[in-house]
PDB file of C-alpha atoms in Angstrom:
ATOM      1  CA  PRO F   1      52.308 219.408 208.138  1.00 55.00           C
ATOM      2  CA  HIS F   2      49.347 217.579 209.680  1.00 63.00           C
ATOM      3  CA  ASN F   3      49.835 219.705 212.799  1.00 75.00           C
ATOM      4  CA  SER F   4      48.999 222.782 210.787  1.00 77.00           C
ATOM      5  CA  PHE F   5      45.864 221.312 209.246  1.00 84.00           C
ATOM      6  CA  THR F   6      44.684 220.461 212.761  1.00 89.00           C
ATOM      7  CA  LEU F   7      45.684 223.878 214.091  1.00 87.00           C
ATOM      8  CA  GLN F   8      43.897 225.710 211.277  1.00 86.00           C
ATOM      9  CA  VAL F   9      40.699 223.668 211.476  1.00 88.00           C
ATOM     10  CA  LEU F  10      40.416 223.797 215.273  1.00 91.00           C
ATOM     11  CA  CYS F  11      41.000 227.556 215.197  1.00 90.00           C
ATOM     12  CA  ARG F  12      38.274 227.923 212.553  1.00 91.00           C
ATOM     13  CA  TYR F  13      35.841 225.739 214.490  1.00 91.00           C
ATOM     14  CA  ARG F  14      36.526 226.862 218.048  1.00 92.00           C
ATOM     15  CA  HIS F  15      33.676 229.388 218.106  1.00 92.00           C
ATOM     16  CA  ILE F  16      31.304 227.288 215.990  1.00 94.00           C
ATOM     17  CA  TRP F  17      31.824 224.283 218.290  1.00 93.00           C
ATOM     18  CA  ASN F  18      32.188 226.467 221.405  1.00 89.00           C
ATOM     19  CA  ILE F  19      35.388 224.747 222.568  1.00 93.00           C
ATOM     20  CA  ASP F  20      38.045 226.061 224.924  1.00 94.00           C
ATOM     21  CA  LEU F  21      41.103 225.518 222.737  1.00 92.00           C
ATOM     22  CA  ARG F  22      44.399 225.324 224.605  1.00 92.00           C
ATOM     23  CA  PHE F  23      47.799 224.852 223.009  1.00 91.00           C
ATOM     24  CA  ARG F  24      50.134 222.526 224.904  1.00 93.00           C
ATOM     25  CA  PRO F  25      53.694 222.542 223.523  1.00 92.00           C
ATOM     26  CA  ALA F  26      55.134 219.013 223.497  1.00 94.00           C
ATOM     27  CA  PHE F  27      58.370 217.716 221.960  1.00 93.00           C
ATOM     28  CA  LEU F  28      57.606 215.385 219.048  1.00 91.00           C
ATOM     29  CA  SER F  29      60.987 213.617 219.071  1.00 91.00           C
ATOM     30  CA  GLY F  30      60.521 212.889 222.770  1.00 94.00           C
ATOM     31  CA  ILE F  31      57.091 211.369 222.109  1.00 94.00           C
ATOM     32  CA  MET F  32      58.449 209.263 219.242  1.00 93.00           C
ATOM     33  CA  GLN F  33      61.386 208.057 221.343  1.00 94.00           C
ATOM     34  CA  GLN F  34      59.258 207.199 224.388  1.00 95.00           C
ATOM     35  CA  THR F  35      56.746 205.239 222.306  1.00 96.00           C
ATOM     36  CA  GLY F  36      59.150 203.598 219.840  1.00 94.00           C
ATOM     37  CA  ASN F  37      57.464 205.293 216.895  1.00 93.00           C
ATOM     38  CA  LYS F  38      59.245 206.081 213.608  1.00 88.00           C
ATOM     39  CA  PRO F  39      58.676 208.975 211.179  1.00 82.00           C
ATOM     40  CA  PRO F  40      56.140 207.867 208.536  1.00 79.00           C
ATOM     41  CA  GLY F  41      58.291 209.183 205.675  1.00 74.00           C
ATOM     42  CA  MET F  42      60.965 206.579 206.479  1.00 79.00           C
ATOM     43  CA  LEU F  43      58.770 203.941 204.832  1.00 84.00           C
ATOM     44  CA  PRO F  44      59.140 204.706 201.094  1.00 84.00           C
ATOM     45  CA  LYS F  45      55.608 203.759 200.039  1.00 90.00           C
ATOM     46  CA  ARG F  46      54.073 205.687 202.906  1.00 87.00           C
ATOM     47  CA  GLY F  47      56.259 208.703 202.125  1.00 82.00           C
ATOM     48  CA  GLU F  48      55.122 208.567 198.510  1.00 86.00           C
ATOM     49  CA  TYR F  49      51.485 208.499 199.627  1.00 89.00           C
ATOM     50  CA  MET F  50      52.019 211.308 202.145  1.00 85.00           C
ATOM     51  CA  LEU F  51      53.322 213.644 199.436  1.00 84.00           C
ATOM     52  CA  LYS F  52      50.157 213.156 197.385  1.00 88.00           C
ATOM     53  CA  ASP F  53      47.961 213.406 200.459  1.00 88.00           C
ATOM     54  CA  MET F  54      49.604 216.647 201.613  1.00 85.00           C
ATOM     55  CA  LYS F  55      48.792 218.297 198.293  1.00 87.00           C
ATOM     56  CA  ARG F  56      45.169 217.199 198.536  1.00 90.00           C
ATOM     57  CA  MET F  57      44.865 218.357 202.131  1.00 88.00           C
ATOM     58  CA  ALA F  58      46.565 221.678 201.424  1.00 88.00           C
ATOM     59  CA  LYS F  59      44.048 222.360 198.682  1.00 91.00           C
ATOM     60  CA  TYR F  60      41.079 221.176 200.749  1.00 90.00           C
ATOM     61  CA  TYR F  61      41.972 223.131 203.896  1.00 87.00           C
ATOM     62  CA  GLN F  62      43.474 226.062 201.946  1.00 89.00           C
ATOM     63  CA  VAL F  63      46.735 225.899 203.895  1.00 86.00           C
ATOM     64  CA  PRO F  64      49.983 226.810 202.057  1.00 84.00           C
ATOM     65  CA  VAL F  65      51.948 223.546 202.300  1.00 81.00           C
ATOM     66  CA  HIS F  66      54.742 223.021 199.772  1.00 76.00           C
ATOM     67  CA  MET F  67      56.357 219.629 200.093  1.00 75.00           C
ATOM     68  CA  SER F  68      58.643 217.502 197.952  1.00 72.00           C
ATOM     69  CA  ALA F  69      60.394 214.143 198.373  1.00 69.00           C
ATOM     70  CA  ASN F  70      63.643 215.678 199.684  1.00 73.00           C
ATOM     71  CA  ASP F  71      61.707 217.386 202.499  1.00 72.00           C
ATOM     72  CA  PHE F  72      61.716 214.153 204.501  1.00 70.00           C
ATOM     73  CA  GLN F  73      65.502 214.467 204.899  1.00 71.00           C
ATOM     74  CA  ARG F  74      65.108 218.156 205.801  1.00 72.00           C
ATOM     75  CA  ILE F  75      62.557 217.241 208.492  1.00 74.00           C
ATOM     76  CA  ILE F  76      64.750 214.508 209.982  1.00 74.00           C
ATOM     77  CA  GLY F  77      67.796 216.816 209.872  1.00 73.00           C
ATOM     78  CA  THR F  78      66.154 219.767 211.621  1.00 80.00           C
ATOM     79  CA  SER F  79      65.941 219.920 215.404  1.00 85.00           C
ATOM     80  CA  SER F  80      62.832 221.626 216.749  1.00 90.00           C
ATOM     81  CA  LEU F  81      63.968 221.450 220.397  1.00 93.00           C
ATOM     82  CA  THR F  82      65.062 225.099 220.682  1.00 94.00           C
ATOM     83  CA  ALA F  83      61.860 226.271 219.006  1.00 94.00           C
ATOM     84  CA  MET F  84      59.722 224.117 221.318  1.00 95.00           C
ATOM     85  CA  ARG F  85      61.557 225.433 224.374  1.00 97.00           C
ATOM     86  CA  PHE F  86      60.952 228.974 223.129  1.00 97.00           C
ATOM     87  CA  ILE F  87      57.233 228.256 222.689  1.00 97.00           C
ATOM     88  CA  THR F  88      57.184 226.625 226.139  1.00 97.00           C
ATOM     89  CA  ALA F  89      58.805 229.692 227.729  1.00 98.00           C
ATOM     90  CA  MET F  90      56.206 231.850 225.977  1.00 97.00           C
ATOM     91  CA  ASP F  91      53.437 229.585 227.265  1.00 96.00           C
ATOM     92  CA  MET F  92      54.727 230.142 230.801  1.00 97.00           C
ATOM     93  CA  THR F  93      54.964 233.923 230.502  1.00 97.00           C
ATOM     94  CA  ASN F  94      52.757 235.246 227.666  1.00 96.00           C
ATOM     95  CA  PRO F  95      50.417 232.453 226.493  1.00 95.00           C
ATOM     96  CA  GLN F  96      48.464 234.862 224.264  1.00 95.00           C
ATOM     97  CA  TYR F  97      51.337 234.559 221.762  1.00 95.00           C
ATOM     98  CA  LEU F  98      51.171 230.751 221.495  1.00 93.00           C
ATOM     99  CA  GLU F  99      48.803 230.687 218.539  1.00 92.00           C
ATOM    100  CA  PRO F 100      50.561 233.322 216.363  1.00 93.00           C
ATOM    101  CA  LEU F 101      53.962 231.824 217.241  1.00 94.00           C
ATOM    102  CA  SER F 102      52.826 228.318 216.310  1.00 91.00           C
ATOM    103  CA  ARG F 103      51.497 229.598 212.988  1.00 90.00           C
ATOM    104  CA  GLU F 104      54.680 231.521 212.165  1.00 93.00           C
ATOM    105  CA  PHE F 105      57.001 228.623 213.052  1.00 92.00           C
ATOM    106  CA  TRP F 106      54.901 226.414 210.812  1.00 88.00           C
ATOM    107  CA  MET F 107      54.886 228.967 207.958  1.00 88.00           C
ATOM    108  CA  ARG F 108      58.637 229.450 208.134  1.00 90.00           C
ATOM    109  CA  PHE F 109      59.440 225.722 208.042  1.00 86.00           C
ATOM    110  CA  TRP F 110      56.702 224.264 205.838  1.00 83.00           C
ATOM    111  CA  SER F 111      55.722 227.066 203.507  1.00 83.00           C
ATOM    112  CA  GLN F 112      58.898 229.156 203.225  1.00 86.00           C
ATOM    113  CA  HIS F 113      61.295 226.202 203.739  1.00 85.00           C
ATOM    114  CA  GLU F 114      63.543 228.149 206.110  1.00 90.00           C
ATOM    115  CA  ASP F 115      65.341 226.969 209.221  1.00 91.00           C
ATOM    116  CA  ILE F 116      63.791 227.192 212.700  1.00 92.00           C
ATOM    117  CA  SER F 117      66.651 225.768 214.765  1.00 91.00           C
ATOM    118  CA  GLN F 118      68.927 228.776 215.306  1.00 94.00           C
ATOM    119  CA  PRO F 119      68.403 231.742 217.677  1.00 95.00           C
ATOM    120  CA  GLU F 120      68.246 234.185 214.763  1.00 96.00           C
ATOM    121  CA  ASP F 121      65.521 232.068 213.111  1.00 95.00           C
ATOM    122  CA  ILE F 122      63.510 232.055 216.325  1.00 97.00           C
ATOM    123  CA  LEU F 123      63.816 235.835 216.704  1.00 97.00           C
ATOM    124  CA  ALA F 124      62.661 236.266 213.090  1.00 97.00           C
ATOM    125  CA  VAL F 125      59.611 234.077 213.775  1.00 97.00           C
ATOM    126  CA  ALA F 126      58.851 236.003 216.968  1.00 97.00           C
ATOM    127  CA  ARG F 127      59.029 239.296 215.051  1.00 97.00           C
ATOM    128  CA  GLN F 128      56.581 237.939 212.459  1.00 96.00           C
ATOM    129  CA  ALA F 129      54.256 236.862 215.294  1.00 96.00           C
ATOM    130  CA  GLY F 130      54.159 240.438 216.612  1.00 96.00           C
ATOM    131  CA  LEU F 131      56.478 240.131 219.608  1.00 97.00           C
ATOM    132  CA  SER F 132      58.672 243.038 220.621  1.00 97.00           C
ATOM    133  CA  ALA F 133      62.440 242.607 220.304  1.00 97.00           C
ATOM    134  CA  GLU F 134      62.747 242.983 224.078  1.00 97.00           C
ATOM    135  CA  LEU F 135      60.205 240.251 224.872  1.00 97.00           C
ATOM    136  CA  SER F 136      61.685 237.931 222.234  1.00 97.00           C
ATOM    137  CA  GLN F 137      65.205 238.323 223.632  1.00 97.00           C
ATOM    138  CA  LYS F 138      64.019 237.864 227.210  1.00 97.00           C
ATOM    139  CA  THR F 139      62.123 234.692 226.236  1.00 97.00           C
ATOM    140  CA  LEU F 140      65.108 233.352 224.274  1.00 97.00           C
ATOM    141  CA  GLU F 141      67.270 233.761 227.379  1.00 97.00           C
ATOM    142  CA  MET F 142      64.819 231.585 229.339  1.00 97.00           C
ATOM    143  CA  ILE F 143      65.120 228.496 227.122  1.00 96.00           C
ATOM    144  CA  SER F 144      68.255 227.131 228.793  1.00 96.00           C
ATOM    145  CA  SER F 145      66.668 227.296 232.263  1.00 98.00           C
ATOM    146  CA  SER F 146      65.771 224.057 234.021  1.00 98.00           C
ATOM    147  CA  THR F 147      62.258 225.446 234.621  1.00 98.00           C
ATOM    148  CA  VAL F 148      61.511 225.644 230.891  1.00 98.00           C
ATOM    149  CA  LYS F 149      63.240 222.337 230.099  1.00 98.00           C
ATOM    150  CA  ASP F 150      61.297 220.572 232.855  1.00 98.00           C
ATOM    151  CA  ARG F 151      57.982 222.097 231.733  1.00 98.00           C
ATOM    152  CA  LEU F 152      58.478 220.827 228.167  1.00 97.00           C
ATOM    153  CA  LYS F 153      59.409 217.364 229.500  1.00 97.00           C
ATOM    154  CA  GLU F 154      56.292 217.344 231.704  1.00 97.00           C
ATOM    155  CA  THR F 155      53.978 218.352 228.853  1.00 96.00           C
ATOM    156  CA  THR F 156      55.551 215.734 226.587  1.00 97.00           C
ATOM    157  CA  ALA F 157      55.148 213.057 229.278  1.00 97.00           C
ATOM    158  CA  GLU F 158      51.531 214.135 229.762  1.00 96.00           C
ATOM    159  CA  ALA F 159      50.857 213.706 226.030  1.00 96.00           C
ATOM    160  CA  VAL F 160      52.321 210.184 226.160  1.00 97.00           C
ATOM    161  CA  LYS F 161      50.245 209.412 229.276  1.00 97.00           C
ATOM    162  CA  HIS F 162      47.112 210.365 227.320  1.00 97.00           C
ATOM    163  CA  GLY F 163      48.170 207.879 224.618  1.00 96.00           C
ATOM    164  CA  ALA F 164      49.966 210.130 222.110  1.00 96.00           C
ATOM    165  CA  PHE F 165      52.538 208.419 219.876  1.00 95.00           C
ATOM    166  CA  GLY F 166      53.060 211.263 217.396  1.00 93.00           C
ATOM    167  CA  MET F 167      51.600 214.597 216.330  1.00 91.00           C
ATOM    168  CA  PRO F 168      49.062 216.061 215.912  1.00 91.00           C
ATOM    169  CA  ALA F 169      47.564 214.767 219.130  1.00 94.00           C
ATOM    170  CA  VAL F 170      44.357 216.386 220.373  1.00 95.00           C
ATOM    171  CA  VAL F 171      42.955 215.588 223.788  1.00 96.00           C
ATOM    172  CA  ALA F 172      39.295 216.524 224.188  1.00 95.00           C
ATOM    173  CA  HIS F 173      38.194 216.745 227.804  1.00 95.00           C
ATOM    174  CA  TYR F 174      34.508 216.000 227.563  1.00 95.00           C
ATOM    175  CA  ASP F 175      31.942 214.480 229.886  1.00 92.00           C
ATOM    176  CA  GLY F 176      34.554 214.086 232.620  1.00 94.00           C
ATOM    177  CA  LYS F 177      36.932 212.038 230.461  1.00 95.00           C
ATOM    178  CA  PRO F 178      39.929 212.733 228.198  1.00 95.00           C
ATOM    179  CA  HIS F 179      39.545 211.536 224.579  1.00 96.00           C
ATOM    180  CA  LEU F 180      42.720 211.333 222.457  1.00 96.00           C
ATOM    181  CA  PHE F 181      42.543 211.904 218.702  1.00 96.00           C
ATOM    182  CA  PHE F 182      45.596 211.463 216.483  1.00 94.00           C
ATOM    183  CA  GLY F 183      45.830 212.995 213.028  1.00 88.00           C
ATOM    184  CA  SER F 184      44.091 215.789 211.172  1.00 85.00           C
ATOM    185  CA  ASP F 185      41.707 213.271 209.595  1.00 85.00           C
ATOM    186  CA  ARG F 186      39.997 212.576 212.937  1.00 90.00           C
ATOM    187  CA  LEU F 187      38.437 215.993 213.431  1.00 89.00           C
ATOM    188  CA  GLU F 188      34.968 214.782 212.403  1.00 91.00           C
ATOM    189  CA  LEU F 189      35.186 212.089 215.123  1.00 93.00           C
ATOM    190  CA  LEU F 190      36.270 214.738 217.618  1.00 93.00           C
ATOM    191  CA  GLY F 191      33.203 216.770 216.629  1.00 93.00           C
ATOM    192  CA  SER F 192      30.908 213.785 217.084  1.00 94.00           C
ATOM    193  CA  ILE F 193      32.290 213.008 220.569  1.00 93.00           C
ATOM    194  CA  ILE F 194      31.518 216.552 221.755  1.00 93.00           C
ATOM    195  CA  GLY F 195      28.088 216.490 220.144  1.00 92.00           C
ATOM    196  CA  GLU F 196      28.878 218.682 217.133  1.00 92.00           C
TER     197      GLU F 196
END
């Protein structure tokens, strides 16, 4: 859910802060595996805290998150690989749909508690994001190509190279240097780095 808080806030602030916001699809499980990280909900006390924190953040940011204790199992049991490959294929062909697609995938999984792992789920998300049936089908057919798979691997490796160990990871290129920020609670620090 933290990804959505970050997405929403950066989208709200992009014109106020005058930033060039670019979405870079990366595979979270790949990042976790490469860095030896573990999902925070696997630690009972942290999971308990996260549930409370999500409710506070949802209210503060006015983002429709609905989360309960059994959602941690749902998260662990749902593969996002097909969805991330679909978003990657869209990034390569029609990047203007990245933002609405990201929002709709998030809404479907976190707010509506529906699956995002099957082709029919992905087509439903694409329809909600305003894609034509023809474009959605064409993009879905691309996800098994080595070009799309390699692009997602490259973007994931790039995130790790910048220091990412989970999501949300934001890299601010400012003053000739990349600055990594992890978590939706670091947006004020991001603002201060870029002089906002």
